Coordinates of C-alpha atoms in Angstrom, one line a residue:
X1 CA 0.0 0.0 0.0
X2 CA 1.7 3.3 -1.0
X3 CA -1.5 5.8 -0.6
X4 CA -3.0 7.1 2.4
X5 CA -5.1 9.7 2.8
X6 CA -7.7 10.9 5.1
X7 CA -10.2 13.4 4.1
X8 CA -12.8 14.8 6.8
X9 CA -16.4 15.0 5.7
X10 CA -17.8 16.7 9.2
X11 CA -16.1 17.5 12.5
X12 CA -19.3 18.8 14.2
X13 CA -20.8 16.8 17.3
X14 CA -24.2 16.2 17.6
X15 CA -25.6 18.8 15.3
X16 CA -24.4 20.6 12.2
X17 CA -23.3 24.2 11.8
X18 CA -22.9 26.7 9.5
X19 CA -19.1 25.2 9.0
X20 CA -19.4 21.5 10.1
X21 CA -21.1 18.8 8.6
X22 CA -21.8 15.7 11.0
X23 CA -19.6 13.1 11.4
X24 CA -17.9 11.3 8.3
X25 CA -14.6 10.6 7.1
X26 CA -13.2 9.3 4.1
X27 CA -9.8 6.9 4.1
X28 CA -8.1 6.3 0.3
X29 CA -6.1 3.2 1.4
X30 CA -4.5 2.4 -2.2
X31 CA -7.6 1.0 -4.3
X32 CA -9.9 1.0 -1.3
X33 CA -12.4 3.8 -0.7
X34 CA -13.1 3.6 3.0
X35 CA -15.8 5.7 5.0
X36 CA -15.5 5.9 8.7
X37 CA -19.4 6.5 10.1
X38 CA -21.9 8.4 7.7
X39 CA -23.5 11.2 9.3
X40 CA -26.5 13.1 7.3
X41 CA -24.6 15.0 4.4
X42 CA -21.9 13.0 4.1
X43 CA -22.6 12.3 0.6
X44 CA -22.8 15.9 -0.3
X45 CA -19.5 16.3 1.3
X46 CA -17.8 13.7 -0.7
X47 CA -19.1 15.8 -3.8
X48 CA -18.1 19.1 -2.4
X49 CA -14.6 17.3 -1.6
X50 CA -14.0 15.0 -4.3
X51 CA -13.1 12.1 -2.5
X52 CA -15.6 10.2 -5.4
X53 CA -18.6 7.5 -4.9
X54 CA -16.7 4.1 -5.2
X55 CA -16.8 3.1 -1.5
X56 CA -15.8 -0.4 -0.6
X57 CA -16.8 -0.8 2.9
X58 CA -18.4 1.6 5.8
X59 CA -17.0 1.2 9.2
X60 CA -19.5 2.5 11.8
X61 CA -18.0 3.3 15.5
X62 CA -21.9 3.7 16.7
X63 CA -25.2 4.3 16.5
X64 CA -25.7 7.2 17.3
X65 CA -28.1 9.3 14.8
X66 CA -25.3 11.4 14.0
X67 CA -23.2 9.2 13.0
X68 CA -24.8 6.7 10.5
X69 CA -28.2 8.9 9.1
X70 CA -26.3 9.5 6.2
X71 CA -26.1 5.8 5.1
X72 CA -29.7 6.1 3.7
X73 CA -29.5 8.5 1.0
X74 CA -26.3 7.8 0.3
X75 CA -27.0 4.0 -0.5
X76 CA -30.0 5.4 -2.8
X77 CA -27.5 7.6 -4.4
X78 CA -25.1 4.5 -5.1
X79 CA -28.2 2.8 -6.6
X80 CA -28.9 5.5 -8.9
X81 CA -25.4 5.4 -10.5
X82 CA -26.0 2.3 -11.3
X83 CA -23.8 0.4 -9.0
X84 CA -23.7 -3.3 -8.9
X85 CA -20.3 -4.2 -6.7
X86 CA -21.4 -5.2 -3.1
X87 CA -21.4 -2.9 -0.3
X88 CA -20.7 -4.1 3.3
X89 CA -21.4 -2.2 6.2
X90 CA -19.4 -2.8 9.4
X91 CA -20.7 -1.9 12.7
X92 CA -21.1 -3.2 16.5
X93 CA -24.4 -4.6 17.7
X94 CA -27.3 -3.3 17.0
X95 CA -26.0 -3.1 13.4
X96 CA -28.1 -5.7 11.9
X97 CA -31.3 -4.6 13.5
X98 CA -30.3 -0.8 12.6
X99 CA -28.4 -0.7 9.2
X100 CA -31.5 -3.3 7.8
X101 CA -34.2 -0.7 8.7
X102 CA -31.8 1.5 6.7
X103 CA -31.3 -0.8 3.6
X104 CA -34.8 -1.3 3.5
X105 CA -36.2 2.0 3.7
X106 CA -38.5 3.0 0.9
X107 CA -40.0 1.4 -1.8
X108 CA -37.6 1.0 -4.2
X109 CA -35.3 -1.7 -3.3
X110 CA -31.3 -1.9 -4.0
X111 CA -29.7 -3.0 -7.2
X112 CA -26.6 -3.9 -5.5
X113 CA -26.2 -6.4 -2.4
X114 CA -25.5 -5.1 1.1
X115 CA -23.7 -7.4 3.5
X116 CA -24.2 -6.3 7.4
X117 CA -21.5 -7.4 9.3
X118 CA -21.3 -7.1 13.5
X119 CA -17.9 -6.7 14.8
X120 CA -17.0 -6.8 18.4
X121 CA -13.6 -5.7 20.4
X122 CA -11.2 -7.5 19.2
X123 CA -12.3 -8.2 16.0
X124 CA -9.7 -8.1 12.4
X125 CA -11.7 -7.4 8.9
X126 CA -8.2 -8.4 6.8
X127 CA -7.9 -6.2 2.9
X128 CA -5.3 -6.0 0.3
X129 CA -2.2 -5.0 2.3
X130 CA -3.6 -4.1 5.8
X131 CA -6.3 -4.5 8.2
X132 CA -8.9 -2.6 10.0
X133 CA -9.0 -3.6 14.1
X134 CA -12.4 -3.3 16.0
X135 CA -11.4 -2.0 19.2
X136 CA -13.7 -1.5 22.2
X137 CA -14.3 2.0 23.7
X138 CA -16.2 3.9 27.0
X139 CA -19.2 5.8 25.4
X140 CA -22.8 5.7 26.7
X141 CA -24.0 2.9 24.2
X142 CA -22.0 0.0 22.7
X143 CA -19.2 1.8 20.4
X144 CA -15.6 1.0 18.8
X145 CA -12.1 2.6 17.6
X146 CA -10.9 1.4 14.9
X147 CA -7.4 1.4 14.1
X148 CA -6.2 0.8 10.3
X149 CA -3.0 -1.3 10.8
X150 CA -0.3 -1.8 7.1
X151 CA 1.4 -4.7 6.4
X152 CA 5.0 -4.7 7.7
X153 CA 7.0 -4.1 3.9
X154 CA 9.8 -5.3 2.5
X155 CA 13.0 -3.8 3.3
X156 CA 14.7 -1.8 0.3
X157 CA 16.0 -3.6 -2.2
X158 CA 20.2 -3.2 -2.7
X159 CA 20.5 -2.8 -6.7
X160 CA 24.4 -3.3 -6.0
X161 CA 23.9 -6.9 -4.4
X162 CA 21.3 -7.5 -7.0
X163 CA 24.0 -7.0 -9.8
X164 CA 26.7 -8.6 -7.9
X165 CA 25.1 -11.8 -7.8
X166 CA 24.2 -12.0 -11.3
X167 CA 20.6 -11.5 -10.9
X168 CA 19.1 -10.3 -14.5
X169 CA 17.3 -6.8 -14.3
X170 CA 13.6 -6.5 -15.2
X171 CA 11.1 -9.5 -13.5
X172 CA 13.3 -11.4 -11.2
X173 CA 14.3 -7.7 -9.6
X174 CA 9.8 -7.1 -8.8
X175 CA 9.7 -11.0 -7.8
X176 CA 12.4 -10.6 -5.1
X177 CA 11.1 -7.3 -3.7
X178 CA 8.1 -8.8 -3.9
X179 CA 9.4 -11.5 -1.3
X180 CA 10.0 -14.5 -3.8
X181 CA 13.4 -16.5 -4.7
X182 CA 14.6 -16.4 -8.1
X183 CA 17.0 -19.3 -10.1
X184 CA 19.7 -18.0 -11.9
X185 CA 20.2 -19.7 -15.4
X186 CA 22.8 -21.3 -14.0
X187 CA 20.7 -22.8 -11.2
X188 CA 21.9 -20.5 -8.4
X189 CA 19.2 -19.9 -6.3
X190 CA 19.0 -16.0 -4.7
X191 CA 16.7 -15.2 -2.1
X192 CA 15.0 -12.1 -0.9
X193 CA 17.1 -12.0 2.1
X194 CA 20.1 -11.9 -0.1
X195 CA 19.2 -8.2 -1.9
X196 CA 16.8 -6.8 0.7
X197 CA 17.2 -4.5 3.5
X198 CA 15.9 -4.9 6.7
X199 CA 11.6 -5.5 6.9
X200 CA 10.2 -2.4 7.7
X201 CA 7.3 -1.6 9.7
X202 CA 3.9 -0.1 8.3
X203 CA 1.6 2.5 9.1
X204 CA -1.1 2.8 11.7
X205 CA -4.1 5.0 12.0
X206 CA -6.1 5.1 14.8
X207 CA -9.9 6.7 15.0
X208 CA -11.4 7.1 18.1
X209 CA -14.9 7.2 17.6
X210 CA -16.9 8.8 20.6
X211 CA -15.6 8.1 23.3
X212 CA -14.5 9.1 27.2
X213 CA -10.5 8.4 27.6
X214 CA -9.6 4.8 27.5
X215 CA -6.4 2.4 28.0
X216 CA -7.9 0.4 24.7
X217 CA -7.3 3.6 22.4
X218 CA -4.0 4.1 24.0
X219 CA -3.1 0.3 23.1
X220 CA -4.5 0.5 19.7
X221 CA -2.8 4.0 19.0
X222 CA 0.6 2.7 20.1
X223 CA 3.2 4.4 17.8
X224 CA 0.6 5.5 15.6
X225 CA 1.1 7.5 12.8
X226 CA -1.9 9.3 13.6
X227 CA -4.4 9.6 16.4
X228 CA -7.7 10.6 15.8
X229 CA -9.3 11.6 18.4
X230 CA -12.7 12.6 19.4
X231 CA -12.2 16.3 21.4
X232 CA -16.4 17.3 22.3
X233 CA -15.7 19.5 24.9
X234 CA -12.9 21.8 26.8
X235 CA -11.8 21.9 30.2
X236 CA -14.3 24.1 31.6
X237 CA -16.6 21.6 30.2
X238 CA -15.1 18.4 31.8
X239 CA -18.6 17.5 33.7
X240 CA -20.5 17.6 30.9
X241 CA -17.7 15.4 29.2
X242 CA -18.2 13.1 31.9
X243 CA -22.2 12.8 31.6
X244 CA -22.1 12.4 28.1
X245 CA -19.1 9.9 27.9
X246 CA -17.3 12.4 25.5
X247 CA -13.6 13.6 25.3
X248 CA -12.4 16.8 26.5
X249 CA -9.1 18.2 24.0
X250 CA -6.7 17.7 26.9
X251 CA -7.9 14.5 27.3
X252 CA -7.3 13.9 23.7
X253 CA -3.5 14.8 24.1
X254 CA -3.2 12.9 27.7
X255 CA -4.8 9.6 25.0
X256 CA -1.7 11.0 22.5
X257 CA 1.1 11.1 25.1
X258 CA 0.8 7.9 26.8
X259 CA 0.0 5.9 23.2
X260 CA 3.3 7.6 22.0
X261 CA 1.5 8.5 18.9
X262 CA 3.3 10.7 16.2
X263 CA 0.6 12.9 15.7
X264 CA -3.4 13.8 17.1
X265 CA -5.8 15.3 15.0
X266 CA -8.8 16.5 17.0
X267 CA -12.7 16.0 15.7
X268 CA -16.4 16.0 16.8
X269 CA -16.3 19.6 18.1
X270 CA -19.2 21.1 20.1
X271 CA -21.0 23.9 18.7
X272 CA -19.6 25.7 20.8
X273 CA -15.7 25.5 19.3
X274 CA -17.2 25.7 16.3
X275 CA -15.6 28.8 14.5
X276 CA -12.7 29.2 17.1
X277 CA -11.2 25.9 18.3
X278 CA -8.1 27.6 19.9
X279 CA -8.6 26.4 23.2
X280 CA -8.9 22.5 22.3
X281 CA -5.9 23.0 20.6
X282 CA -4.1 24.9 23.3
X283 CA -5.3 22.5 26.0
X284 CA -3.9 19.5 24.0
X285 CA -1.0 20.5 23.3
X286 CA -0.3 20.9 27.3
X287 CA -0.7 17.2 27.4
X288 CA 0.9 16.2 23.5
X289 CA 4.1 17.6 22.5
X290 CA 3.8 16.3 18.9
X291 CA 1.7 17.8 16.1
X292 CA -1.4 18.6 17.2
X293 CA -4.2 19.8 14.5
X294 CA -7.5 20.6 14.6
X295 CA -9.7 19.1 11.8
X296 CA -12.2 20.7 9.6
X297 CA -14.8 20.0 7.0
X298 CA -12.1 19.3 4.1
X299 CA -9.2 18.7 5.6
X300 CA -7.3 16.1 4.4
X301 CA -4.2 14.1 5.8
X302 CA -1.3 11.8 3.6
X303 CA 0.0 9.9 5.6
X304 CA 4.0 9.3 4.4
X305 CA 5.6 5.6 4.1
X306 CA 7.7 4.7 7.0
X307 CA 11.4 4.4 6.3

């Protein structure tokens, strides 16, 4: 996997505003088209954003109305192009029950199939170079992180070695990097482990869904490339935080800090940090000494390869 990119469709909690959509973000892992929880809009963000339509799987943290709505117009819409690929939809219980009534609402049925899956802590959905990890959280109905985890790659193949053993450029240089012997014409067998560097490690991206402070997002976020994290409310709004199970910025960072995470980009903003987030972001950075960003409808994030 050499892309990925995050693009955020809404960073607004509970309601829209004027300048956030509800929540919704868009992952471009290679091929894949991922959305992360569909809040009403989403698809009219995707437009406004251009992250396109071809969507291979939606992972939903909850179900919460703001945070899977969207999923009904936006299936319609998908049926409407004309799309016949199936669509599954990942989700913790009740996301049978839910995301059925959803499918089915209307008339008109789908032209495409629609797989519901349930997924539980602990859970691994396995794609094409990585996987996506369920991982349980503390909100005020069942809910889930999810953390994005890359294959470890192949270390960096030494041209010089190559050539010094005799190896032939063109196919046998992509089957060796590519983690397959090759035989020599005259028999000579080289190996992988003969012309590559040392394995390195892939990427991680953690999303944190809704959710007070855990110790299972600061496992999953473990040297992550990127934390995202849920950051409702600031400190002068830490009781509310606690009655709603929501995160408070500086809670956020504390999450950052103890995962070791590389960099923490906050979401789900009250309506009340709407137009002026400063404080969440001062607050965290109290806590996280890395890059801290604040996210907004349209911001997008590449994440680079690891060396």
């Amino acid at each position: 996997m050499s892309l990925l990119r995050l693009t955020f469709l809404g960073t607004s909690a509970a309601q829209p505003t004027l300048h956030r959509n509800l929540s919704g973000l868009a992952v471009k892992a290679d091929a894949d088209l991922l959305l992360f929880d569909c809040g009403e809009g989403s698809q009219r963000q995707m437009v406004r954003f251009g992250t396109g339509f071809t969507v291979d799987a939606v992972f939903f943290t909850h179900f919460h109305a703001d945070h899977y709505l969207g999923i009904i117009g936006f299936l319609r819409t998908l049926g409407m192009m004309g799309r016949t690929e199936p669509m599954r939809l990942y989700g913790p219980p009740p996301a049978k029950r839910l995301l059925h009534q959803a499918v089915h609402l209307g008339l008109e049925s789908l032209a495409f199939p629609v797989e519901i899956i349930e997924v539980k802590d602990g859970d691994v959905m396995r794609r094409d170079g990585y996987s996506i990890h369920a991982v349980g959280v503390d909100h005020r109905i069942n809910a889930l992180a999810y953390a994005l985890v890359e294959d470890e790659r192949p270390g960096r193949f030494n041209l010089e070695k190559a050539r010094a053993l005799g190896v032939p450029e063109g196919p046998s240089f992509g089957k060796l990097q590519k983690g397959e012997a090759v035989t020599l014409a005259d028999g000579r067998v080289v190996r992988p482990e003969d012309v590559l560097g040392a394995a390195r490690p892939g990427r991680r991206l953690v999303i944190s869904g809704d959710t007070r402070p855990c110790a299972s997002v600061v496992r999953a976020a473990k040297d992550a490339d990127l934390l995202v994290h849920e950051s409702t409310f600031s400190d002068d709004e830490q009781e509310r935080a606690l009655e709603t199970r929501h995160s408070t910025a500086r809670e956020a960072g504390r999450v950052a800090r103890e995962a070791g995470a590389r960099r923490l980009v906050l979401t789900h903003l009250s309506s009340r940090h709407d137009t002026d987030p400063a404080r969440l972001l001062a607050q965290a950075r109290e806590e996280f000494k890395g890059p801290v960003e604040v996210a907004f409808d349209g911001f997008t994030v590449e994440l680079p390869l690891r060396d």
